[in-house]
CSV table of C-alpha atoms in Angstrom, one decimal:
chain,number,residue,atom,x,y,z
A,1,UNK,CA,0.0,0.0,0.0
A,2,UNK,CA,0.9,3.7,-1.0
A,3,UNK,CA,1.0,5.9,2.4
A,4,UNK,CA,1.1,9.8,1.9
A,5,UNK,CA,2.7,11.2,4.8
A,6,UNK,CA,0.8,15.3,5.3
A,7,UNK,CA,2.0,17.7,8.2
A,8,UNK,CA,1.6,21.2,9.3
A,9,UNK,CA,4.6,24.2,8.9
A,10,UNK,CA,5.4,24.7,12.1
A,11,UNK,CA,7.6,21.1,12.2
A,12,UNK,CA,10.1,24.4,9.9
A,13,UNK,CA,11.5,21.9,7.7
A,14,UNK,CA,14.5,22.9,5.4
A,15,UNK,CA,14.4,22.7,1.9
A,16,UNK,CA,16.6,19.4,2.2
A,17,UNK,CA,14.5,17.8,4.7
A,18,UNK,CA,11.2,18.2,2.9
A,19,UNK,CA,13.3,17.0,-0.3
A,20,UNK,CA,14.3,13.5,2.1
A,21,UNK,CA,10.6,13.1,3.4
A,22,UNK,CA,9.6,13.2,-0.6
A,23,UNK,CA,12.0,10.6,-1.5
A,24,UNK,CA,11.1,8.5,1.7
A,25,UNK,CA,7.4,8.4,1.0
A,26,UNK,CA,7.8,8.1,-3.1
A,27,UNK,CA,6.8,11.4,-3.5
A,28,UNK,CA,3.8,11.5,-1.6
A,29,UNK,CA,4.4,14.4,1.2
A,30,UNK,CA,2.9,17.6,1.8
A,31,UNK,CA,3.2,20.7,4.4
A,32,UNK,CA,-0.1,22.7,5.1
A,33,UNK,CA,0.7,25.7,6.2
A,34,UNK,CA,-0.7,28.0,8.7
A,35,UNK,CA,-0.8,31.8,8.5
A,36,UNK,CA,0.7,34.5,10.7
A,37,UNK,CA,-1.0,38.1,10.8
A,38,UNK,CA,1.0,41.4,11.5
A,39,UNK,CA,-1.5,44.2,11.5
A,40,UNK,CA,-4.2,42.8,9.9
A,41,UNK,CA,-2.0,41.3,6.8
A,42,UNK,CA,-2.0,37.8,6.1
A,43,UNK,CA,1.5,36.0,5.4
A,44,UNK,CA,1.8,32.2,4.9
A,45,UNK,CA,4.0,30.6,7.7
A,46,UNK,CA,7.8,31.2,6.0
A,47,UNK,CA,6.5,34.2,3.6
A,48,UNK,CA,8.2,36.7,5.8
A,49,UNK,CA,11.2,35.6,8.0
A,50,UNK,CA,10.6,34.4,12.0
A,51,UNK,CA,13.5,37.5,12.6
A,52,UNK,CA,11.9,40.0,10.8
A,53,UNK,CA,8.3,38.8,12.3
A,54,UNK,CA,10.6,39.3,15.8
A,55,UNK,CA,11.3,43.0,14.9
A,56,UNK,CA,8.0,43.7,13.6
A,57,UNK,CA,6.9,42.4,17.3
A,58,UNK,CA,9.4,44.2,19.5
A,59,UNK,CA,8.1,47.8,17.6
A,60,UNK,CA,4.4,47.4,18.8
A,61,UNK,CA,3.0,45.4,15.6
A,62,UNK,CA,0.0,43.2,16.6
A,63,UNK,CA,0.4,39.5,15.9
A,64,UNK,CA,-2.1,37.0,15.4
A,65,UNK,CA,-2.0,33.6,13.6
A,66,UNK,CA,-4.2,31.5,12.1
A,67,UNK,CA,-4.7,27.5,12.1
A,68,UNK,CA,-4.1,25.4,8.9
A,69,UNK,CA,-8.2,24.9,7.4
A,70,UNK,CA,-10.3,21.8,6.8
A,71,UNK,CA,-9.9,23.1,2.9
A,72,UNK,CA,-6.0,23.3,3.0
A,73,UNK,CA,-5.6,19.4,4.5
A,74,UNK,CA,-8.2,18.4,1.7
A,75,UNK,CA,-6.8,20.1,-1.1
A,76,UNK,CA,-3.6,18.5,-0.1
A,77,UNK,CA,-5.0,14.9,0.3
A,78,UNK,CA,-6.5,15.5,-3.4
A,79,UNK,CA,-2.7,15.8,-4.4
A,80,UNK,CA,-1.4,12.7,-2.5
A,81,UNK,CA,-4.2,10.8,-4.1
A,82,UNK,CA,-3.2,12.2,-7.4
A,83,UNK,CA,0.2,10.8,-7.3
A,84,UNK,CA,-1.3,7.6,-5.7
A,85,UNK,CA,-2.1,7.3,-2.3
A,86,UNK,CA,-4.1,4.9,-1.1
A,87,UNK,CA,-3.9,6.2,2.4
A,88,UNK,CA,-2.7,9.1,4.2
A,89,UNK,CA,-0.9,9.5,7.6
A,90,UNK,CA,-1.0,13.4,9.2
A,91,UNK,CA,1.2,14.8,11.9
A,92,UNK,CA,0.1,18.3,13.4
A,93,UNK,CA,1.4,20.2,15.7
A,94,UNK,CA,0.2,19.8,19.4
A,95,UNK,CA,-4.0,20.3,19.3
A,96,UNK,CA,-3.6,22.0,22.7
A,97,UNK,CA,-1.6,25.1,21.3
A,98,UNK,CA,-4.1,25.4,17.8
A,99,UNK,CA,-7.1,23.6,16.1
A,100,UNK,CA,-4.8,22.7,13.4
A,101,UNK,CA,-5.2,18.8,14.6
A,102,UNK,CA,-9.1,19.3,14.3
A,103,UNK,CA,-9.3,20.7,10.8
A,104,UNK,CA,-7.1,17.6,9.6
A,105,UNK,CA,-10.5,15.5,10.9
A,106,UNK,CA,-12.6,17.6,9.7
A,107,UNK,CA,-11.2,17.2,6.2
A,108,UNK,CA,-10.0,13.5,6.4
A,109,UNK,CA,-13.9,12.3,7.5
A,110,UNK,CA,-15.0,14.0,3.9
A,111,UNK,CA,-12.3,11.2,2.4
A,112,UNK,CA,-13.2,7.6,1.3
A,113,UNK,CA,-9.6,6.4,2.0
A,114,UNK,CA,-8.2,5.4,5.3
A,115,UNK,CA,-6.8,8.8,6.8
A,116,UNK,CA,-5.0,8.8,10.3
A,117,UNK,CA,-4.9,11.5,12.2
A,118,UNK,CA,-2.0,11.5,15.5
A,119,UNK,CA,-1.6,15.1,17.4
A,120,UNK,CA,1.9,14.8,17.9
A,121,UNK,CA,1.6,16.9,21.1
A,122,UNK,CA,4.6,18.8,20.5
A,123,UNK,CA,6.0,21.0,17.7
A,124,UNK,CA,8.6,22.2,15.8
A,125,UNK,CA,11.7,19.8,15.9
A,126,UNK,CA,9.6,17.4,18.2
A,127,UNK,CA,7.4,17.7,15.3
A,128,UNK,CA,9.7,17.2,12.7
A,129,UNK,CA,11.1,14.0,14.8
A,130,UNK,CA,7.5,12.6,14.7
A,131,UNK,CA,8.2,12.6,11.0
A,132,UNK,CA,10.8,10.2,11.2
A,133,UNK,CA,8.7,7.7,13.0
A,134,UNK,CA,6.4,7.8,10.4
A,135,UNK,CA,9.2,7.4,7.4
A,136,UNK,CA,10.4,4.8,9.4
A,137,UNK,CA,7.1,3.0,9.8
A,138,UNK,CA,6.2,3.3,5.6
A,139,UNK,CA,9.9,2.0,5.3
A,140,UNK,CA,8.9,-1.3,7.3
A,141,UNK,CA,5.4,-1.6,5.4
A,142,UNK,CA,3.8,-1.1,8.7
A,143,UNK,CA,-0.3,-0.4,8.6
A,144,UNK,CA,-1.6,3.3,9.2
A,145,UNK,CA,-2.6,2.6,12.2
A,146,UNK,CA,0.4,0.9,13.6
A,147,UNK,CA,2.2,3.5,12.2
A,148,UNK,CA,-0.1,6.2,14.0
A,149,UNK,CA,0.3,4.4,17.4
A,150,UNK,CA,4.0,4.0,17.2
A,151,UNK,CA,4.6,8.1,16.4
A,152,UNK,CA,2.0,8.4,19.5
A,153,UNK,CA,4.1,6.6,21.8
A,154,UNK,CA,7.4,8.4,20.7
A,155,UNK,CA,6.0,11.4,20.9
A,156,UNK,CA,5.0,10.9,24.6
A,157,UNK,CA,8.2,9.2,26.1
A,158,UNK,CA,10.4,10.0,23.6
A,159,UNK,CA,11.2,13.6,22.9
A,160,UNK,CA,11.0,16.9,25.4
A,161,UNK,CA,11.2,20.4,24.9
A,162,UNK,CA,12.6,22.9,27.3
A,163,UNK,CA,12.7,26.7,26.3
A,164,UNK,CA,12.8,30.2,27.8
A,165,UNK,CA,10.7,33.4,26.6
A,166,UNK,CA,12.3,36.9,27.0
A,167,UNK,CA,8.7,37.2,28.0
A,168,UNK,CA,5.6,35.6,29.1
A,169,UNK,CA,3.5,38.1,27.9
A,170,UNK,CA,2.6,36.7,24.0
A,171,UNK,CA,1.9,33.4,25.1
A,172,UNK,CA,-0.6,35.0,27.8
A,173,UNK,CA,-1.9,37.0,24.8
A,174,UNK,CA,-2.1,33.9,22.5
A,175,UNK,CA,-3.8,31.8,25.0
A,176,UNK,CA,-1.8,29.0,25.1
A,177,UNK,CA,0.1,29.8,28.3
A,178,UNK,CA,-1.1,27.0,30.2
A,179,UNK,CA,-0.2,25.9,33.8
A,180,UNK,CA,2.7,28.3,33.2
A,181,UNK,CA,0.1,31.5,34.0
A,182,UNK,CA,1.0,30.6,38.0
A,183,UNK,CA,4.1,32.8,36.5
A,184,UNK,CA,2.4,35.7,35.5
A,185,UNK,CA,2.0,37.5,39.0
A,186,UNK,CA,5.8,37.0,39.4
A,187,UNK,CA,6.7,37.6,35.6
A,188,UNK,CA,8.7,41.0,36.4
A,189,UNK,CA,11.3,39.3,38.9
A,190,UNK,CA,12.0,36.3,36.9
A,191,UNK,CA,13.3,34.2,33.6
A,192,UNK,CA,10.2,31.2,33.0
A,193,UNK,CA,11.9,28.0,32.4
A,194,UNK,CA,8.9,26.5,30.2
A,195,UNK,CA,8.3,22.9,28.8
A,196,UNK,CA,5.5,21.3,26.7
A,197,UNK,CA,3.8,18.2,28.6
A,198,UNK,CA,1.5,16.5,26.7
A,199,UNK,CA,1.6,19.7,24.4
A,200,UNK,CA,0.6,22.1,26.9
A,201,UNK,CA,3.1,24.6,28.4
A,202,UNK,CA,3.9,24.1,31.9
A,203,UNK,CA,6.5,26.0,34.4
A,204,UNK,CA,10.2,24.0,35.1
A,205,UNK,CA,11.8,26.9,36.3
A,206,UNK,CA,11.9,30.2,37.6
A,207,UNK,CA,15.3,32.5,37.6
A,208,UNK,CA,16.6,35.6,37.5
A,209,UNK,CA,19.0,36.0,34.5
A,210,UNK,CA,18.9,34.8,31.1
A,211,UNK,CA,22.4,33.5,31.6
A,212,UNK,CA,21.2,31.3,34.6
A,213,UNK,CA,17.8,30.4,32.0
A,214,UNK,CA,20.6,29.2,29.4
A,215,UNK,CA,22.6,27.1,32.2
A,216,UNK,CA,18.6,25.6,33.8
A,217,UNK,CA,18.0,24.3,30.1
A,218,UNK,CA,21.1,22.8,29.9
A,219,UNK,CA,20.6,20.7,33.3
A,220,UNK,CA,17.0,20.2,31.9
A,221,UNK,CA,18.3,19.3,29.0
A,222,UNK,CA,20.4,16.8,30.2
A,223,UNK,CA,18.4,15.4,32.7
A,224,UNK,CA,15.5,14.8,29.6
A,225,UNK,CA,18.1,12.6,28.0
A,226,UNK,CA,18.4,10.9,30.1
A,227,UNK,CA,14.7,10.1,30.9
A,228,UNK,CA,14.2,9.2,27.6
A,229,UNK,CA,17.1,7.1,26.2
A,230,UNK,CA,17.5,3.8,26.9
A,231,UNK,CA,20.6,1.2,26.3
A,232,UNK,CA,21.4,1.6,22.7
A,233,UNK,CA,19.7,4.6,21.7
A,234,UNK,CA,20.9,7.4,20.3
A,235,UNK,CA,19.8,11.2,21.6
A,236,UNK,CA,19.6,14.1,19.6
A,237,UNK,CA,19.1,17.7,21.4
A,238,UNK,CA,17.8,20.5,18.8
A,239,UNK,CA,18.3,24.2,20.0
A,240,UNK,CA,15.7,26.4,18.5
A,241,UNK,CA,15.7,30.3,18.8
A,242,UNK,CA,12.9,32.5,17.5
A,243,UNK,CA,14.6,35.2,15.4
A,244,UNK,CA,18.4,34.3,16.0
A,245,UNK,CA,21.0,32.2,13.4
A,246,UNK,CA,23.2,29.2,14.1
A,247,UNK,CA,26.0,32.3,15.0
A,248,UNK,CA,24.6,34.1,17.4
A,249,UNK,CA,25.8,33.6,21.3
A,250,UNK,CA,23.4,31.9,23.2
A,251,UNK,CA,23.0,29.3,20.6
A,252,UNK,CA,26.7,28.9,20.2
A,253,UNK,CA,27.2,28.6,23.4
A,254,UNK,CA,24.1,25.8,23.9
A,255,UNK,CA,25.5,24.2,21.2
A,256,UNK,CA,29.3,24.1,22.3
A,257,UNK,CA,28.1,22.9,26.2
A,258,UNK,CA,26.0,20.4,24.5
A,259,UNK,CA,28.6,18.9,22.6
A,260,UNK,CA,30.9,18.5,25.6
A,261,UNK,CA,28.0,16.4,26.8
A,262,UNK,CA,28.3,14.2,24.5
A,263,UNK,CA,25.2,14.9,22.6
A,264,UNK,CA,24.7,15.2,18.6
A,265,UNK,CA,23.3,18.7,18.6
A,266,UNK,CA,21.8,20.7,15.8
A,267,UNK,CA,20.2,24.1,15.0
A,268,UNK,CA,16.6,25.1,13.8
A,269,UNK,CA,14.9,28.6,13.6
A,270,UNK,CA,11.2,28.5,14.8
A,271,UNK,CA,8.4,28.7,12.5
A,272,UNK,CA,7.3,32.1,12.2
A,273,UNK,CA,3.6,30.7,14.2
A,274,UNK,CA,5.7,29.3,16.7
A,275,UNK,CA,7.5,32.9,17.1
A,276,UNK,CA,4.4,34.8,16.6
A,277,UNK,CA,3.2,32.9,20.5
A,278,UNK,CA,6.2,32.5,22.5
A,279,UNK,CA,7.8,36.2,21.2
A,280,UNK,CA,11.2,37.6,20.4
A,281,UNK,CA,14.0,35.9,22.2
A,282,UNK,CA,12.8,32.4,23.0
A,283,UNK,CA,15.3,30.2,23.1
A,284,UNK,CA,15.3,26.3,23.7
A,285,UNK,CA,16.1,23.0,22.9
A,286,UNK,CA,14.2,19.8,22.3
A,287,UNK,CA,15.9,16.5,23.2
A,288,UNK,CA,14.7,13.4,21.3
A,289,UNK,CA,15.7,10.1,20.8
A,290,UNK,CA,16.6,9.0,17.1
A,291,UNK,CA,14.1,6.8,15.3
């Protein structure tokens, strides 16, 4: 059987990783994309650059997103069956932080091909990892559904994210602060320490510097790995940074600790979505085992 393999833009795959999910899955991948709004203009998610989004932010400019639409996932199950499909797995981004996950049913029930849905409870590189289960899976000839419970499971035990706003104040506005509004009262007087559990954001840590914030998500970091991993398996820690580049300081210096650790580390820029909520100068990581 022919599995199409559909997720949303905030997993902010490069051009080389979209290019190795096409030839995994014969051709039959697609991204849906969500939209981010600055002043009232619509820009797909990657039309405008998560830095310049960051600059827009820091001047005043009022940022809103938008989910991915019921139309959007069917238009791009139409393709997948174009090319040959004869059923589709979709990854989306955690259905706690945007109805993303719900249009995906909404447009797979409409379909008369199996069509399995998995909220990956997580995002961006955790996101993109979830991806690799699912290759994985097609690779082995494993069933939808197999497939499905399998990138459940590693999403769950298998990957964390840890990550520290300059602010708390755009998640608050976004809604998708979570248990981590306890913070608010104290938000003046302290660095959050965030993570996703079960793809909400929850409170770790609360500090007073960003240095200290860089040095809690290390030890978070590190502790996560070792949660997760088990003989054998390999980790993988991501740092992620809302408007920065592989050069600038804090994510040199999270990437050169890292290393000393021992760990395979690597760089991704959020998704300009993922920027528009957590706000200029998030930093994190997201610590995964390798499929």
């Amino acid at each position: 059987m022919r599995i199409g393999l559909v997720t949303d833009s905030t997993a902010q795959l490069s051009a080389a990783e979209q290019e190795e999910l096409n030839r995994a899955t014969d051709g039959l991948f697609a991204v849906v994309p969500l939209t981010v709004l600055i002043g009232g203009v619509a820009f797909t998610d990657g039309e405008i650059a998560a830095a310049d989004l960051c600059t827009k932010m820091a001047g005043g400019a009022e940022v809103s997103t938008s989910m991915a639409t019921p139309d959007q996932f069917s238009a791009a199950f139409a393709e997948l069956r174009r090319r040959g499909a004869e059923a589709i797995i979709v990854v989306t981004m955690s259905a706690e932080l945007s109805g993303t996950r719900d249009s995906a049913v909404t447009a797979a029930e409409a379909e008369d091909i199996l069509i399995n849905v998995v909220d990956s409870r997580t995002t961006s590189a955790g996101l993109a990892g979830a991806l690799s289960v699912a290759v994985a899976g097609i690779r082995q000839g494993f069933d939808v559904e197999s497939i499905g419970g399998t990138i459940a499971d590693w999403c769950a035990g298998e990957t964390r994210t840890v990550f520290a706003p300059a602010s708390l104040e755009h998640l608050r506005r976004g809604g998708r602060i979570g248990a981590a509004a306890s913070l608010l009262g104290r938000a003046l007087q302290i660095v959050p320490v965030l993570g996703l559990n079960a793809g909400v954001v929850v409170p770790l840590a609360r500090v007073r510097t960003r240095t200290k914030a860089l040095e809690k998500i290390i030890a978070l970091g590190a502790h996560a790995a070792g949660e997760i991993s088990g003989p054998g398996d390999s980790v993988h820690v991501e740092i992620q940074q809302a408007e920065g580049e592989i050069d600038d300081a804090d994510v040199t210096m999270l990437l050169t600790r890292l290393s000393e650790l021992g760990f395979a580390t690597s760089f991704r820029t959020l998704s300009t979505i993922i920027s528009a909520h957590v706000g200029p100068g998030t930093i994190g990581v997201t610590v995964q085992t390798v499929p």
